[in-house]
Structures are given as structure tokens and as C-alpha cells.
Amino acid sequence: MTLLEAHSDLAVADLDVPDLGAGSGPAWLDAWLDAHRADVVGWRRSFHAVPELGRTELRTTQMIAKRLMAAGLEPRTLPGGTGLVCDIGFGGRCVALRADLDALPLQENTGLPFASTVDGVMHACGHDAHAAMLLGAGLALASAPALPGRVRLIFQPAEEVQPGGAIDMVADGAMEGVDRVFALHCDPRLEVGRLGTRVGPITSACDVVEVRLTSPGGHTSRPHLTADLVEAIGLLITQVPLLLTRQVDPRSGTVLVWGAVQAGEAANAIPQHGVLRGTLRTADHATWGELEDTIQRLVESVLAPTGVTYELEHIRGVPPVVNEAVSSGMLAGAAVTVGGPDASAETQQSSGGEDFAWYLEHVPGAMARLGVWPGHGAMRDIHQPTFDLDERALPFGVRVLTHAALTALTA
């Protein structure tokens, strides 16, 4: 079923958005977008209407594979059926372009005519747009008379799942033979038609810390006869983040924030079990490598006087995305080519995590932030039920990805 069949109230005109980079070339890209802009928008809306959580993106993967095969390409789906890679062109040099496919477990509240039809699941991070733009860039590149090398499309599952589907892609050989890799991520704080770039770290490492505590329990009138588990949790909540600030370089942007705590039910009973969970983030790759031992040492020292026993689980997430200077410059240059000198903007490092970082453990590359704010009205942030984007960003993103790939192949 096509998008228009699934949503008959949408007219073709609703799918055609202005091309902010029209005429910026090359001629074959202009021609492809002139003919297929509405298709790119339609793909995004179709992905959006039927979102799929990490490692369940079967429909999305199949739809992308079908479009690529119809263009004479040979996509290869991962063994689990979610995610695929597809090479375009020939030659020894190879540049990869990556998009993620998965949605989030959120109930959509946008009122869009193509809103999620899956209860409790929505594309609240722009992955529907990422996939549509990469599919558009791939098919546009396939229409070129010739390419100066190979472009590898990486449609990745499970970006929202730690430690991320990028590990699956790398293990399956997605980085083999690749010289450089690029990605775009929607940014609702940046106006459409602009691209935010940065040299160095653009996201942070993100781990999960879970402490499970055990005590003999007892009556709250006799805390001296047992180990006070709730007091121990309180000490962990306040002391570990504080002590951490004296164990790491403050310039690393390291922060531990607890997000969940459970212990006890009765007001007059010291509980036997409790759990404390939080996220540990840092902007520095070297610091990330040291944090597991540091947290273990701090938890042990804080709990030692309490008599409470514990089990600590430190779930390693993703390293920071550290943009290589040349690659970041290529993305900025692509934005200028497409939208003029004002299209390139500087962006700040985020404390959020992104598993694109795993690709950069193998080859140089960069991620840029694609403006999706229309320039007026509220900035609807990602990971919120009201998130939406200005679809004029889609053809702009297709052009940026295409130009970045061409530049990297001829550099």
C-alpha cells in the first residue's frame, strides 16, 4: 500500500515541497530532485506513519530495499532482516553515508494527517527523515552518468538501543573498504536550509549505571541493629556525583545523573532491597575509557561504612562522536554549495549520545546537524510527543549528502 492509499486525504501537491538548493547542480541531481521531491517527502511520511522500534524495522528495511532494487541496485539486508547496505558505482575509493531507521516508544501527539498508526511508537527523533534523505541521495547518485568511486549507503537499525545497531553494521562488514563516512541528524533548534557543523566532539559518551543494594532489613526504630539501605541509597545519590567531579577533569564535561530509584514500601520498615539507576555522560573519549573503574571505586568507598552490600552493573553505551576536521569541512562546504555562505553554521556539543561514534572508531568522518525548524513558531524538541519537522529540509539534506560524497571521492 502506498502512502497516498493509506492516507487518501493527502493530495500530491501536499507532498511537493520547495527545493531550497534548486540549481546548485550537478545537472543530474537537479533533474532527479525536480522529478522526485514529492517521492522523498512521501517516503518520510510513510516511514512516519508506520514507525518501528529498534531491531524490528522489517517493513522500513523492505521498503528501502524494494526502491533500491527497482533502480537496478543490489542492496544487502543484514541477517536479522533489519538494516541494509548498498554500494553505488565502481572503483577502489569508497565513501559511506549513514541513516538510522528506528523510532521511539512514545505516543505521538502532533495531529498530523500521517501521524503514527502504531500505538505507543513514533518517530520523535527524525529517523524517518534521515532514512528518506539517504534513500533520495542514493537514488540520485544512481542516476548520475558516472561517479568518481563508490558510495555505500548504510541504513542502520536500532540507534536508540544501547550500545546501538552501528555495532551490528560494523560486525557485518559495513566499514570494510570505506575511506570516510558521513551522517546528518535533524536539529529542531536550527532553521531549515542551514547545516550545523563542528570539528571535534559533537555528542557525548553515554553509559548506564545500575546499583542493586541488599540489607538484612529491620524496624526503623532499631537502625543500629541492621544496615540502613535507604540511607545508603541517599549517600550514593548525593555523594557519588559530587565525588566524581573531583576525580575527572572538569573540562571533560562528565556528569552522572540518577534517573530512577526504588526501595521499600512501609514507612516503619528498613527495606532489604533497593535499586538505583542513572546515566553517566562525558564529552571526552579518554575519560570515557576510565569511568568504569572510577565509578566502581567511588560506589565502594561510599557504601563501605554503611554495611549495605551491592552489585554494580556498568553498561557501556557509546563513545562521543568526534568529527574529523577534513570530513566536517566537507559537510560545511556541501552546505555552502547547496545554500550559499549562510547555509553553514557552527554548532555546539551535545550531552546526548549517538552510535554513529562506532563508525568513527574505524574511519574518519563527521556528523552534521540539519536544520528542520521553519523559522517561526515553537521549536519542538526531539524525543517529545509533539516533534515535527519542516519538510523543506528533505531535498536540502539529499543535496548535502550527495555533495559531501562527491567531494570526498574527488579529494
Short mmCIF file of C-alpha atoms in Angstrom, two decimals:
data_model
loop_
_atom_site.label_atom_id
_atom_site.label_comp_id
_atom_site.label_asym_id
_atom_site.label_seq_id
_atom_site.Cartn_x
_atom_site.Cartn_y
_atom_site.Cartn_z
CA MET A 1 0.00 0.00 0.00
CA THR A 2 1.37 3.42 -0.93
CA LEU A 3 1.31 6.43 1.35
CA LEU A 4 -1.48 8.03 -0.68
CA GLU A 5 -3.53 4.83 -0.48
CA ALA A 6 -3.03 4.67 3.27
CA HIS A 7 -3.83 8.38 3.69
CA SER A 8 -6.24 9.26 0.92
CA ASP A 9 -6.80 12.77 2.28
CA LEU A 10 -3.26 13.73 1.23
CA ALA A 11 -3.01 15.30 -2.21
CA VAL A 12 0.08 15.02 -4.37
CA ALA A 13 0.56 18.77 -4.00
CA ASP A 14 0.92 18.29 -0.24
CA LEU A 15 3.95 16.10 -0.87
CA ASP A 16 5.81 18.55 -3.10
CA VAL A 17 7.96 20.95 -1.08
CA PRO A 18 10.25 23.73 -2.34
CA ASP A 19 13.82 22.76 -3.18
CA LEU A 20 15.93 25.34 -1.34
CA GLY A 21 19.02 24.31 -3.32
CA ALA A 22 17.45 24.23 -6.78
CA GLY A 23 20.00 24.95 -9.48
CA SER A 24 23.06 24.25 -7.32
CA GLY A 25 23.87 21.24 -9.50
CA PRO A 26 25.11 18.95 -10.74
CA ALA A 27 22.55 18.81 -13.54
CA TRP A 28 21.62 15.18 -12.94
CA LEU A 29 20.91 15.92 -9.26
CA ASP A 30 18.75 18.92 -10.17
CA ALA A 31 16.83 16.76 -12.64
CA TRP A 32 16.37 13.90 -10.19
CA LEU A 33 15.07 16.14 -7.40
CA ASP A 34 12.81 18.03 -9.78
CA ALA A 35 11.18 14.71 -10.66
CA HIS A 36 11.28 13.02 -7.24
CA ARG A 37 10.99 15.65 -4.46
CA ALA A 38 7.45 14.52 -3.74
CA ASP A 39 8.67 10.92 -3.54
CA VAL A 40 11.22 11.81 -0.85
CA VAL A 41 8.52 13.54 1.20
CA GLY A 42 6.18 10.60 0.66
CA TRP A 43 8.80 8.13 1.87
CA ARG A 44 9.35 10.15 5.01
CA ARG A 45 5.61 10.26 5.71
CA SER A 46 5.21 6.55 5.07
CA PHE A 47 8.04 5.74 7.49
CA HIS A 48 6.47 8.15 9.98
CA ALA A 49 3.00 6.62 9.74
CA VAL A 50 4.28 3.10 10.47
CA PRO A 51 7.19 3.51 12.92
CA GLU A 52 9.17 0.51 14.14
CA LEU A 53 11.29 0.12 17.26
CA GLY A 54 14.95 -0.89 17.25
CA ARG A 55 15.72 -4.23 15.57
CA THR A 56 12.09 -4.60 14.42
CA GLU A 57 12.41 -2.30 11.39
CA LEU A 58 11.36 -5.02 8.93
CA ARG A 59 8.84 -3.01 6.91
CA THR A 60 11.12 0.01 6.71
CA THR A 61 14.06 -2.12 5.57
CA GLN A 62 11.95 -3.95 2.99
CA MET A 63 10.53 -0.73 1.58
CA ILE A 64 14.00 0.77 1.15
CA ALA A 65 15.37 -2.42 -0.41
CA LYS A 66 12.48 -2.52 -2.88
CA ARG A 67 13.14 1.05 -4.03
CA LEU A 68 16.85 0.40 -4.45
CA MET A 69 16.29 -2.83 -6.39
CA ALA A 70 13.82 -1.06 -8.67
CA ALA A 71 16.68 1.27 -9.62
CA GLY A 72 18.87 -1.70 -10.59
CA LEU A 73 20.91 -1.68 -7.37
CA GLU A 74 21.78 -4.70 -5.20
CA PRO A 75 21.12 -3.94 -1.52
CA ARG A 76 22.20 -6.50 1.07
CA THR A 77 19.98 -6.89 4.11
CA LEU A 78 21.51 -7.87 7.43
CA PRO A 79 20.85 -11.47 8.60
CA GLY A 80 18.23 -10.34 11.12
CA GLY A 81 16.16 -8.69 8.40
CA THR A 82 16.59 -5.14 9.69
CA GLY A 83 19.13 -2.74 8.22
CA LEU A 84 20.90 -2.94 4.89
CA VAL A 85 23.92 -1.75 2.92
CA CYS A 86 24.07 -0.91 -0.76
CA ASP A 87 27.01 0.16 -2.93
CA ILE A 88 26.60 2.55 -5.85
CA GLY A 89 29.27 2.99 -8.51
CA PHE A 90 32.65 1.35 -9.00
CA GLY A 91 36.27 1.88 -8.02
CA GLY A 92 38.63 1.49 -5.12
CA ARG A 93 37.65 4.64 -3.23
CA CYS A 94 34.50 4.32 -1.15
CA VAL A 95 32.56 6.87 0.91
CA ALA A 96 29.75 5.79 3.24
CA LEU A 97 26.55 7.67 4.04
CA ARG A 98 24.58 6.50 7.07
CA ALA A 99 20.97 6.88 8.21
CA ASP A 100 19.17 5.28 11.16
CA LEU A 101 15.74 3.63 10.92
CA ASP A 102 14.22 3.10 14.37
CA ALA A 103 11.52 5.00 16.21
CA LEU A 104 10.94 5.68 19.92
CA PRO A 105 8.44 4.22 22.42
CA LEU A 106 6.37 7.43 22.64
CA GLN A 107 2.71 8.16 21.97
CA GLU A 108 2.53 10.74 19.18
CA ASN A 109 0.66 13.98 19.82
CA THR A 110 1.16 16.01 16.64
CA GLY A 111 -2.23 15.74 14.93
CA LEU A 112 -0.50 15.23 11.57
CA PRO A 113 -2.54 13.51 8.84
CA PHE A 114 0.30 10.98 8.56
CA ALA A 115 0.76 10.56 12.32
CA SER A 116 1.84 7.23 13.75
CA THR A 117 -0.65 4.40 13.34
CA VAL A 118 1.23 2.29 15.89
CA ASP A 119 0.10 2.78 19.46
CA GLY A 120 2.89 3.99 21.73
CA VAL A 121 5.52 4.29 18.97
CA MET A 122 6.54 7.36 16.97
CA HIS A 123 9.39 8.86 15.00
CA ALA A 124 10.28 11.55 17.52
CA CYS A 125 13.95 11.90 16.56
CA GLY A 126 13.78 12.41 12.80
CA HIS A 127 14.98 8.97 11.75
CA ASP A 128 12.12 8.85 9.25
CA ALA A 129 13.65 11.92 7.61
CA HIS A 130 17.19 10.52 7.83
CA ALA A 131 16.12 7.35 6.01
CA ALA A 132 14.15 9.23 3.34
CA MET A 133 17.04 11.62 2.65
CA LEU A 134 19.57 8.82 2.34
CA LEU A 135 17.26 6.86 0.04
CA GLY A 136 16.87 10.00 -2.05
CA ALA A 137 20.62 10.66 -2.14
CA GLY A 138 21.28 7.04 -3.12
CA LEU A 139 18.79 7.01 -5.97
CA ALA A 140 20.00 10.40 -7.16
CA LEU A 141 23.60 9.13 -7.18
CA ALA A 142 22.43 6.05 -9.09
CA SER A 143 21.06 8.38 -11.77
CA ALA A 144 24.44 10.06 -12.35
CA PRO A 145 26.13 9.36 -15.70
CA ALA A 146 29.25 8.32 -13.77
CA LEU A 147 30.71 8.53 -10.27
CA PRO A 148 34.38 9.01 -9.29
CA GLY A 149 34.20 6.00 -6.98
CA ARG A 150 31.77 4.07 -4.79
CA VAL A 151 29.18 5.38 -2.37
CA ARG A 152 27.97 2.96 0.28
CA LEU A 153 24.53 3.52 1.74
CA ILE A 154 24.19 2.32 5.34
CA PHE A 155 20.61 2.05 6.60
CA GLN A 156 21.14 1.16 10.25
CA PRO A 157 18.69 -0.31 12.75
CA ALA A 158 18.50 0.30 16.49
CA GLU A 159 20.27 3.61 17.02
CA GLU A 160 18.10 4.26 20.08
CA VAL A 161 19.10 0.93 21.68
CA GLN A 162 22.34 0.82 23.68
CA PRO A 163 25.03 0.08 22.62
CA GLY A 164 23.43 0.62 19.22
CA GLY A 165 22.87 -1.02 15.86
CA ALA A 166 26.04 0.55 14.48
CA ILE A 167 27.92 -2.30 16.15
CA ASP A 168 25.81 -4.77 14.15
CA MET A 169 26.60 -2.94 10.92
CA VAL A 170 30.34 -2.84 11.61
CA ALA A 171 30.37 -6.53 12.56
CA ASP A 172 28.63 -7.30 9.27
CA GLY A 173 31.36 -5.52 7.30
CA ALA A 174 29.75 -2.16 6.61
CA MET A 175 33.06 -0.34 7.13
CA GLU A 176 35.20 -2.69 5.06
CA GLY A 177 36.87 -0.75 2.25
CA VAL A 178 35.34 2.56 3.38
CA ASP A 179 37.58 5.65 3.39
CA ARG A 180 35.22 8.15 5.02
CA VAL A 181 31.70 8.25 6.49
CA PHE A 182 29.07 10.99 6.84
CA ALA A 183 25.69 11.37 8.55
CA LEU A 184 23.08 14.05 9.16
CA HIS A 185 20.87 14.45 12.23
CA CYS A 186 17.76 16.63 12.45
CA ASP A 187 18.14 19.68 14.69
CA PRO A 188 14.89 21.48 15.67
CA ARG A 189 16.88 24.44 17.04
CA LEU A 190 18.41 25.26 13.66
CA GLU A 191 16.48 26.92 10.85
CA VAL A 192 15.71 24.89 7.75
CA GLY A 193 18.23 25.50 4.97
CA ARG A 194 21.16 25.57 7.39
CA LEU A 195 23.64 22.91 8.45
CA GLY A 196 25.42 22.91 11.81
CA THR A 197 28.97 21.55 11.76
CA ARG A 198 31.68 21.18 14.36
CA VAL A 199 35.26 19.91 14.45
CA GLY A 200 35.91 17.56 17.36
CA PRO A 201 33.29 16.08 19.70
CA ILE A 202 29.69 16.87 18.70
CA THR A 203 27.98 14.38 21.05
CA SER A 204 28.96 12.76 24.33
CA ALA A 205 29.60 9.26 25.54
CA CYS A 206 26.65 7.78 27.40
CA ASP A 207 26.72 4.80 29.79
CA VAL A 208 24.09 3.39 32.14
CA VAL A 209 24.93 2.73 35.79
CA GLU A 210 22.78 0.44 37.95
CA VAL A 211 23.44 -0.30 41.62
CA ARG A 212 21.44 -3.10 43.30
CA LEU A 213 21.67 -2.91 47.10
CA THR A 214 20.96 -5.52 49.77
CA SER A 215 20.46 -5.23 53.55
CA PRO A 216 19.18 -7.57 56.28
CA GLY A 217 16.33 -5.07 56.74
CA GLY A 218 14.67 -4.33 60.03
CA HIS A 219 12.49 -1.97 62.06
CA THR A 220 13.07 1.76 61.63
CA SER A 221 13.18 2.04 65.46
CA ARG A 222 16.39 -0.02 65.51
CA PRO A 223 18.59 1.12 62.59
CA HIS A 224 21.70 0.38 64.66
CA LEU A 225 20.90 -3.33 64.55
CA THR A 226 20.87 -3.57 60.76
CA ALA A 227 22.23 -1.81 57.69
CA ASP A 228 20.11 1.18 56.67
CA LEU A 229 19.58 0.62 52.94
CA VAL A 230 17.63 3.82 52.29
CA GLU A 231 20.32 5.93 53.93
CA ALA A 232 22.90 4.13 51.77
CA ILE A 233 20.93 4.96 48.64
CA GLY A 234 20.74 8.58 49.74
CA LEU A 235 24.50 8.67 50.16
CA LEU A 236 25.02 7.23 46.67
CA ILE A 237 22.60 9.75 45.17
CA THR A 238 24.39 12.76 46.63
CA GLN A 239 27.99 11.68 47.14
CA VAL A 240 28.94 9.75 44.02
CA PRO A 241 28.14 12.58 41.55
CA LEU A 242 29.86 15.06 43.88
CA LEU A 243 33.00 12.98 44.34
CA LEU A 244 33.11 12.28 40.61
CA THR A 245 33.65 16.00 39.97
CA ARG A 246 36.92 15.71 41.93
CA GLN A 247 38.08 12.58 40.09
CA VAL A 248 37.87 13.78 36.48
CA ASP A 249 39.00 16.85 34.56
CA PRO A 250 36.13 19.38 34.71
CA ARG A 251 36.82 20.25 31.06
CA SER A 252 35.67 16.77 30.07
CA GLY A 253 32.01 17.61 30.62
CA THR A 254 31.47 14.49 32.73
CA VAL A 255 28.16 14.20 34.59
CA LEU A 256 26.32 11.43 36.45
CA VAL A 257 22.57 11.95 36.86
CA TRP A 258 20.33 9.44 38.63
CA GLY A 259 17.02 8.83 36.92
CA ALA A 260 15.36 6.05 38.89
CA VAL A 261 15.34 4.84 42.49
CA GLN A 262 13.25 2.12 44.12
CA ALA A 263 13.34 0.89 47.72
CA GLY A 264 10.80 -0.21 50.30
CA GLU A 265 7.08 0.29 50.84
CA ALA A 266 6.40 0.60 54.56
CA ALA A 267 7.32 3.77 56.43
CA ASN A 268 8.43 1.83 59.51
CA ALA A 269 10.47 -0.90 57.83
CA ILE A 270 14.04 -0.68 56.58
CA PRO A 271 13.89 -2.48 53.21
CA GLN A 272 16.09 -5.42 52.24
CA HIS A 273 16.47 -4.47 48.57
CA GLY A 274 16.84 -1.32 46.51
CA VAL A 275 17.90 -0.23 43.04
CA LEU A 276 19.46 2.99 41.79
CA ARG A 277 19.86 3.73 38.06
CA GLY A 278 21.32 6.65 36.15
CA THR A 279 23.23 7.80 33.10
CA LEU A 280 26.90 8.69 33.00
CA ARG A 281 27.99 11.06 30.25
CA THR A 282 31.29 12.57 29.17
CA ALA A 283 32.47 14.64 26.24
CA ASP A 284 35.99 13.25 26.34
CA HIS A 285 36.93 9.93 24.73
CA ALA A 286 39.91 9.26 27.02
CA THR A 287 37.84 9.97 30.14
CA TRP A 288 35.14 7.60 28.89
CA GLY A 289 37.68 4.80 28.90
CA GLU A 290 38.46 5.40 32.59
CA LEU A 291 35.00 5.94 34.04
CA GLU A 292 34.03 2.33 34.74
CA ASP A 293 36.89 1.87 37.20
CA THR A 294 36.28 5.32 38.71
CA ILE A 295 32.59 4.68 39.39
CA GLN A 296 33.36 1.25 40.88
CA ARG A 297 35.85 2.80 43.27
CA LEU A 298 33.50 5.61 44.34
CA VAL A 299 30.49 3.37 44.94
CA GLU A 300 32.61 1.01 47.02
CA SER A 301 34.06 3.81 49.14
CA VAL A 302 30.68 5.46 49.79
CA LEU A 303 28.96 2.22 50.78
CA ALA A 304 31.80 0.76 52.86
CA PRO A 305 30.78 2.38 56.20
CA THR A 306 27.08 1.52 55.79
CA GLY A 307 27.26 -2.29 55.89
CA VAL A 308 24.99 -2.47 52.83
CA THR A 309 26.14 -4.89 50.15
CA TYR A 310 25.75 -4.15 46.47
CA GLU A 311 26.12 -5.27 42.88
CA LEU A 312 27.19 -2.67 40.34
CA GLU A 313 26.38 -3.02 36.65
CA HIS A 314 28.10 -0.52 34.38
CA ILE A 315 26.56 -0.78 30.90
CA ARG A 316 28.92 0.70 28.35
CA GLY A 317 26.99 2.70 25.79
CA VAL A 318 28.56 4.72 23.02
CA PRO A 319 31.72 6.84 22.81
CA PRO A 320 31.50 10.50 21.80
CA VAL A 321 31.06 11.33 18.13
CA VAL A 322 34.37 13.08 17.35
CA ASN A 323 34.21 14.80 13.98
CA GLU A 324 37.40 14.70 11.94
CA ALA A 325 38.35 18.16 10.68
CA VAL A 326 38.57 17.39 6.95
CA SER A 327 35.28 15.50 6.94
CA SER A 328 33.49 18.23 8.88
CA GLY A 329 34.82 20.76 6.40
CA MET A 330 33.42 18.71 3.53
CA LEU A 331 29.95 18.78 5.07
CA ALA A 332 30.20 22.53 5.66
CA GLY A 333 31.36 23.01 2.09
CA ALA A 334 28.46 20.93 0.81
CA ALA A 335 26.02 23.16 2.69
CA VAL A 336 27.57 26.28 1.17
CA THR A 337 27.40 24.77 -2.31
CA VAL A 338 23.74 23.98 -1.84
CA GLY A 339 22.50 27.01 0.08
CA GLY A 340 25.13 29.74 -0.09
CA PRO A 341 27.52 31.11 2.57
CA ASP A 342 24.81 31.48 5.23
CA ALA A 343 23.85 27.82 4.99
CA SER A 344 26.81 26.69 7.07
CA ALA A 345 26.64 27.31 10.81
CA GLU A 346 28.67 26.37 13.86
CA THR A 347 27.02 24.05 16.37
CA GLN A 348 27.72 23.13 19.98
CA GLN A 349 28.50 19.78 21.53
CA SER A 350 25.50 17.90 22.87
CA SER A 351 25.40 15.79 26.03
CA GLY A 352 23.30 13.25 24.13
CA GLY A 353 24.75 10.01 22.81
CA GLU A 354 24.86 8.80 19.19
CA ASP A 355 26.08 5.41 18.00
CA PHE A 356 27.46 6.94 14.79
CA ALA A 357 30.54 7.16 17.01
CA TRP A 358 31.21 3.44 16.42
CA TYR A 359 31.86 4.06 12.72
CA LEU A 360 34.39 6.74 13.61
CA GLU A 361 36.33 4.17 15.61
CA HIS A 362 37.24 2.67 12.21
CA VAL A 363 37.41 5.51 9.65
CA PRO A 364 37.44 9.32 9.67
CA GLY A 365 34.13 11.04 9.20
CA ALA A 366 31.67 13.56 10.55
CA MET A 367 28.07 14.11 11.55
CA ALA A 368 26.29 17.43 10.97
CA ARG A 369 23.06 18.86 12.32
CA LEU A 370 20.39 19.54 9.71
CA GLY A 371 18.10 22.48 10.41
CA VAL A 372 14.43 21.46 10.50
CA TRP A 373 12.86 24.46 12.29
CA PRO A 374 10.69 26.54 9.92
CA GLY A 375 11.97 29.80 11.40
CA HIS A 376 8.76 30.70 13.24
CA GLY A 377 6.68 29.16 15.97
CA ALA A 378 7.76 26.75 18.68
CA MET A 379 10.95 24.72 18.45
CA ARG A 380 9.55 21.21 19.02
CA ASP A 381 12.43 19.28 20.53
CA ILE A 382 13.36 15.71 19.64
CA HIS A 383 12.23 12.83 21.89
CA GLN A 384 8.96 14.63 22.60
CA PRO A 385 5.46 13.52 21.50
CA THR A 386 4.96 16.81 19.61
CA PHE A 387 8.13 16.66 17.49
CA ASP A 388 7.74 17.51 13.82
CA LEU A 389 9.98 18.96 11.13
CA ASP A 390 9.88 21.34 8.17
CA GLU A 391 9.93 19.04 5.15
CA ARG A 392 11.84 21.58 3.07
CA ALA A 393 14.83 20.12 4.91
CA LEU A 394 14.46 16.85 3.00
CA PRO A 395 15.63 17.91 -0.50
CA PHE A 396 18.24 20.12 1.17
CA GLY A 397 19.54 17.09 3.06
CA VAL A 398 19.58 14.97 -0.12
CA ARG A 399 21.74 17.59 -1.76
CA VAL A 400 24.14 17.93 1.18
CA LEU A 401 24.68 14.18 1.42
CA THR A 402 25.24 13.93 -2.34
CA HIS A 403 27.71 16.82 -2.50
CA ALA A 404 29.63 15.58 0.55
CA ALA A 405 30.02 12.14 -1.02
CA LEU A 406 31.19 13.60 -4.35
CA THR A 407 33.66 15.90 -2.62
CA ALA A 408 35.11 13.05 -0.56
CA LEU A 409 35.53 10.85 -3.62
CA THR A 410 37.44 13.52 -5.53
CA ALA A 411 39.54 14.93 -2.68
#
